[in-house]
Amino acid sequence: MTARNPQARRPTIYDVAKLAGVSPSLVSLVLQNPDRVSEKRREAVRAAIAELGYRPSRAATTLASSRTKSIGLVIDDYRNLWFVDLLRGMESALTEHGYHVTLADSRPGENRIKEAADGLLAMHVDGLVIAAEPGGTVLTGTGVPTVVAGWRNGVPPNVDLITNDDDGGGALAADHLLGLGHTRIGHLSGSGGAAAHRRAGFDGRVRQAGAGLWIAGEEGGTSEEDGYASACWLLDHYPETTAIFAANDTMALGAFGAIKARGLAVPADISVIGYDNSTLAKSRYLELTSVDNRSDLVGVDVAKALLERIQDPTKGPKRELIKPSLVVRGTTARPSA
C-alpha cells in the first residue's frame, strides 16, 4: 500500500517575502497600498505571489489594517429587480478601490432591517448602504459611514441620500399616457417611499390634465402578486380603465396576468407602463414600456458618496437626484375607444 502524500500547505506572506527578497511588512504594504512601494519591489512581490499562487487572507488583512475593504448593503426584497442594477453600479465604482459588497436581504419591517444592518456591522464593514425602509432607529449610531439609496420614509436630514427623481418619473409616465389620449387611468402603487414619490408625480400630472385616475395598493407591497391583486381590484371596480401605470416592472407583470384573466389584451384593450426599465421590461416577449430610473447610476453615485465619507467623515450631508427617462416599447398605444 502506498501512503498518500499530505496536502501541500498554503503559501504564506512569509514565503512570498522570502522569494521576493523583502520583508513581510513590505509584502503587506504592496497588498494594501502599492503606490507607496517602488516599482522594482512591487514587481518582485507580485512575481513571487504569482509563482507561489499566494492568496491574501482577508482576516489577516483586516487585522493588519483598520479596514475590511467591505461595504454592507441592506435590501428588503431580493425579488425587486431594481436592486440588480443598483448592485452592479455600486460594484463598478467600488472594485477599482479594492472594496467588495456584502449583501443582506431582509423582509420589510424595522426590526428585520435593523437585524440585517446589525449583522453587517458585526462583520466590521467599512460603510453601510441602506436600500430599504430604515424606520426610526436603523440609521442612528451605526458607527460607520452610511448612505441611503432610493427614496425612503423618515430619512434624517443629516444622512446622505442618493435616489432617482421618482416624482419626475411618475410625471413622465403620465405625460406619455395622456399624450396617447387616455383619460381613464389606473395606478398600482405601494407603501414605500419610492412608490409614494412615483405616485405623487403621476397623480399630480394626471389630475392637472383633468383625466380620471384610480389608485390601488397604496398600503400594500410591490411584488408581482401584489400587482396582480391590485390590478384585479382596479379592473373589477373600474372596468372602463384603458391604461395602467405600475410602480415597478414586477407589478406590471402582475397586471398582465389580471388583464389576461379577464379576456383582455395589452395594449389593444389596456396599455401598461412599468417602472425601473429592468431586464423584465427589456424582454423581447414582454417589450414593456417602462420608466428608466437609471438605478445603475444611483449605485455608482452611492458608492462614490460612501467612499468620500469614508475618507472624510466630517463632510456635510449629500442629497442627489438622478434624472429618469421613458423607454417606449410595445405595451402602450392609443385607447381603442
mmCIF file of C-alpha atoms in Angstrom, residues 26 35-36 41 57 64 88 101-102 108 149 169 183 194 198 212 240 250 256 274 279 293 300 309 320:
data_model
loop_
_atom_site.group_PDB
_atom_site.id
_atom_site.type_symbol
_atom_site.label_atom_id
_atom_site.label_comp_id
_atom_site.label_asym_id
_atom_site.label_seq_id
_atom_site.Cartn_x
_atom_site.Cartn_y
_atom_site.Cartn_z
ATOM 1 C CA LEU A 26 6.674 45.278 2.690
ATOM 2 C CA ASP A 35 1.687 53.243 -4.555
ATOM 3 C CA ARG A 36 3.951 53.632 -1.527
ATOM 4 C CA ARG A 41 9.955 45.947 -5.347
ATOM 5 C CA SER A 57 -6.132 36.205 3.879
ATOM 6 C CA ALA A 64 -3.195 44.371 9.826
ATOM 7 C CA ARG A 88 -23.990 46.411 -10.431
ATOM 8 C CA VAL A 101 -20.063 44.357 -1.346
ATOM 9 C CA THR A 102 -21.646 42.100 1.261
ATOM 10 C CA PRO A 108 -39.873 44.572 5.327
ATOM 11 C CA ALA A 149 -30.166 54.525 -1.709
ATOM 12 C CA GLY A 169 -40.503 59.592 -13.436
ATOM 13 C CA THR A 183 -58.436 59.717 -19.849
ATOM 14 C CA ALA A 194 -40.158 55.301 -3.701
ATOM 15 C CA ARG A 198 -43.821 57.884 -8.142
ATOM 16 C CA GLY A 212 -59.891 60.188 -14.353
ATOM 17 C CA GLU A 240 -63.638 51.387 -18.071
ATOM 18 C CA THR A 250 -42.658 43.355 -11.428
ATOM 19 C CA PHE A 256 -50.603 41.453 -17.310
ATOM 20 C CA GLY A 274 -43.858 49.775 -15.664
ATOM 21 C CA THR A 279 -34.346 43.094 -17.564
ATOM 22 C CA ASN A 293 -34.720 55.402 -13.377
ATOM 23 C CA VAL A 300 -22.312 54.409 -8.870
ATOM 24 C CA ARG A 309 -17.450 59.839 3.547
ATOM 25 C CA GLU A 320 -28.641 63.864 -5.121
#
